[in-house]
Short mmCIF file of C-alpha atoms in Angstrom, two decimals:
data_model
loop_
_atom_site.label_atom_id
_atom_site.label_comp_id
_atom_site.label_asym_id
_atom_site.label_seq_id
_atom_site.Cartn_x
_atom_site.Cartn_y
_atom_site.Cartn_z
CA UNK A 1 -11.40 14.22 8.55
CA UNK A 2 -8.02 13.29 7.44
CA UNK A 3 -6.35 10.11 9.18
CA UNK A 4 -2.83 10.69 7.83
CA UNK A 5 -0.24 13.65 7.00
CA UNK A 6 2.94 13.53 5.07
CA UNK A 7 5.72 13.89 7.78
CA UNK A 8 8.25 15.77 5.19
CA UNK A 9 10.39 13.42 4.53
CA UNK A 10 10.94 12.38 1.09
CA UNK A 11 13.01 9.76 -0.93
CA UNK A 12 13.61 9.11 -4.27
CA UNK A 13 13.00 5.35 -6.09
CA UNK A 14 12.54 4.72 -9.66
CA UNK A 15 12.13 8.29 -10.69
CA UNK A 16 9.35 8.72 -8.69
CA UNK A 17 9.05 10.88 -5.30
CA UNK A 18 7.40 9.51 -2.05
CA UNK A 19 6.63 10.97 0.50
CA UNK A 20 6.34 9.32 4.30
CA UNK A 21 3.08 9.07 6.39
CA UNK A 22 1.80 9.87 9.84
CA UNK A 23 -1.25 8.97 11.42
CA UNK A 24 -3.16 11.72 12.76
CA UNK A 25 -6.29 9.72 14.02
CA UNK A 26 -6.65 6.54 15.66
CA UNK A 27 -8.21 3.91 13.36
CA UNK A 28 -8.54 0.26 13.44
CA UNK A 29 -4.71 -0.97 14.12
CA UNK A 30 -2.82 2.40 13.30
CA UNK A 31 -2.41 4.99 16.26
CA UNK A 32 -1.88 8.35 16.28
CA UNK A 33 1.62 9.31 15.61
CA UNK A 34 2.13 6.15 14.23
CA UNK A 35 5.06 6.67 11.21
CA UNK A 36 3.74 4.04 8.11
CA UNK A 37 5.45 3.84 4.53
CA UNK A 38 5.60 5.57 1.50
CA UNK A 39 3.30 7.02 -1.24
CA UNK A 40 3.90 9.31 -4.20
CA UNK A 41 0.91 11.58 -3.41
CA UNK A 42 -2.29 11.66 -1.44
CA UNK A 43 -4.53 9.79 -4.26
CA UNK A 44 -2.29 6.44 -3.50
CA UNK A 45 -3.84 5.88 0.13
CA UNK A 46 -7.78 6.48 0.65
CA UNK A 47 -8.25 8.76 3.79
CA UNK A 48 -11.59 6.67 4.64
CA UNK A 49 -11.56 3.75 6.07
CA UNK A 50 -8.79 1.30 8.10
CA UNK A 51 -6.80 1.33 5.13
CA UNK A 52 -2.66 1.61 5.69
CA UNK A 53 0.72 1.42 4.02
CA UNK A 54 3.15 0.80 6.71
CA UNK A 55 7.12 0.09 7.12
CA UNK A 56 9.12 0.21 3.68
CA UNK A 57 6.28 -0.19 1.44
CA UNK A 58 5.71 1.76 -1.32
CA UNK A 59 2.70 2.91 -3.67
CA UNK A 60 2.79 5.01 -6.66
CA UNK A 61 1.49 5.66 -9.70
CA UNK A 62 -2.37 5.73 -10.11
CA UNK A 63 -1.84 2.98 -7.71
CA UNK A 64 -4.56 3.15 -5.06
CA UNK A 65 -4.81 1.41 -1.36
CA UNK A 66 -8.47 1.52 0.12
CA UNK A 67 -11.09 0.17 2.14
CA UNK A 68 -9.70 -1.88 5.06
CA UNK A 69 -6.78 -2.91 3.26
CA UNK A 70 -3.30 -3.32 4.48
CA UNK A 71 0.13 -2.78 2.41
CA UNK A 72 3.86 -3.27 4.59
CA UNK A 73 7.00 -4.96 4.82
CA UNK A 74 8.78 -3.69 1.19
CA UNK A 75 5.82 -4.18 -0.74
CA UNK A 76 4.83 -1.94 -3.59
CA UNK A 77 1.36 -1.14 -5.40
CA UNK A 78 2.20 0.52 -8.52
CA UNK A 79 0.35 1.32 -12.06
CA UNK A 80 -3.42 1.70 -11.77
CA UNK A 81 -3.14 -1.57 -9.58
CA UNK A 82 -5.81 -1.16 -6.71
CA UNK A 83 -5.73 -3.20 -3.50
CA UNK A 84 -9.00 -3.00 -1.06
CA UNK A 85 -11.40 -4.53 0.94
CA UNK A 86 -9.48 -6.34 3.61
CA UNK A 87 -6.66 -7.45 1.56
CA UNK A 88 -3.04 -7.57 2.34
CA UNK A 89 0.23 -6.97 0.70
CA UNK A 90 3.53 -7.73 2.22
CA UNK A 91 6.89 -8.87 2.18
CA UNK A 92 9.00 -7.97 -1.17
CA UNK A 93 5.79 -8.33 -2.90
CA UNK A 94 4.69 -6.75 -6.11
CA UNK A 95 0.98 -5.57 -7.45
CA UNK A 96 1.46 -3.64 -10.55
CA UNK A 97 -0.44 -2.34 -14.00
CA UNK A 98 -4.39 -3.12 -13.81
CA UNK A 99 -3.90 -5.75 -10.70
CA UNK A 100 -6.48 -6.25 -8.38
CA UNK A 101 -5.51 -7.33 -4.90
CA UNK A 102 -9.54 -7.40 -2.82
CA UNK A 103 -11.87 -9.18 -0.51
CA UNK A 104 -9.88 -11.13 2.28
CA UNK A 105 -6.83 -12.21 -0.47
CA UNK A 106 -3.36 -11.91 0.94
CA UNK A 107 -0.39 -11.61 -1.36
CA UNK A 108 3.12 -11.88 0.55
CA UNK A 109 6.64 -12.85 -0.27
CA UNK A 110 7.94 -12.42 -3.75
CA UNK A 111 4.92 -12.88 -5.28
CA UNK A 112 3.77 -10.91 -8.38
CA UNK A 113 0.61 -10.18 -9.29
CA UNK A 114 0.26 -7.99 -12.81
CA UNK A 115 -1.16 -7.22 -15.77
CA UNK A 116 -4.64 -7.40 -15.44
CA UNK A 117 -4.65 -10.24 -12.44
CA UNK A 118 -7.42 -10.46 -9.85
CA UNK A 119 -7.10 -11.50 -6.67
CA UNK A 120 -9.64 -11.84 -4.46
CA UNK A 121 -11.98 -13.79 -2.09
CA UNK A 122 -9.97 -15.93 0.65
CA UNK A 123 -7.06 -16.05 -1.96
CA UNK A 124 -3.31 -16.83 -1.17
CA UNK A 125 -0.52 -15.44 -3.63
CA UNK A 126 2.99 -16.49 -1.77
CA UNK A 127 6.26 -17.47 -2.27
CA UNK A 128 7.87 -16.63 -5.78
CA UNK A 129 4.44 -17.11 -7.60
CA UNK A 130 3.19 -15.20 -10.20
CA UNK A 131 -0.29 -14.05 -11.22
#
């Protein structure tokens, strides 16, 4: 069962496409009708689990959000960067090429976490830090 639909409205960022959210389900915070952020296509947000990409944020790319994990504010997950478990992205942060964001780790602010990076456990990325 799918938890989320694209509403139909679409901007355009960095040459790429995205497409807005609705919940369809209830699940864990998110309910029904609930409007979240912005992916390029349906392979950027896992349809199992609590996972959610809410207000601004944006993923795209072979980016992918999963498990329990939890991407808002203006964030974006780009690249082949995957973020899961019960991590969280947020605030103008960035996740990008092979990144990592799992576990409990929270990245927030205008922190950067690239390349090949892994963040994970109980980790805190914040501020204007870079990983």
């Amino acid at each position: 069962m799918k938890k989320y639909k694209f509403t139909g409205e679409t901007k355009e960022e960095y040459g790429v496409k995205f497409r807005r959210i609705e919940a369809v389900i209830d699940f864990g915070d998110v309910n029904k009708g609930d409007i979240g952020g912005w992916i390029e296509g349906e392979e950027n947000l896992s349809q199992n689990g609590n996972a959610w990409v809410s207000d601004d944020a944006r993923v795209y790319g072979d980016a992918l959000v999963s498990g329990d994990a939890q991407v808002s504010g203006d964030a974006q997950v780009s690249g082949n960067a995957l973020v899961s478990g019960n991590a969280q992205v947020s605030g103008d942060s960035l996740v990008s090429g092979d990144a990592q964001v799992s576990g409990d780790a929270w990245v927030y602010g205008d922190a950067l976490v690239s390349g090949h990076a892994r963040v994970y456990g109980d980790a805190l990325v914040s501020g204007h830090a870079r990983v």
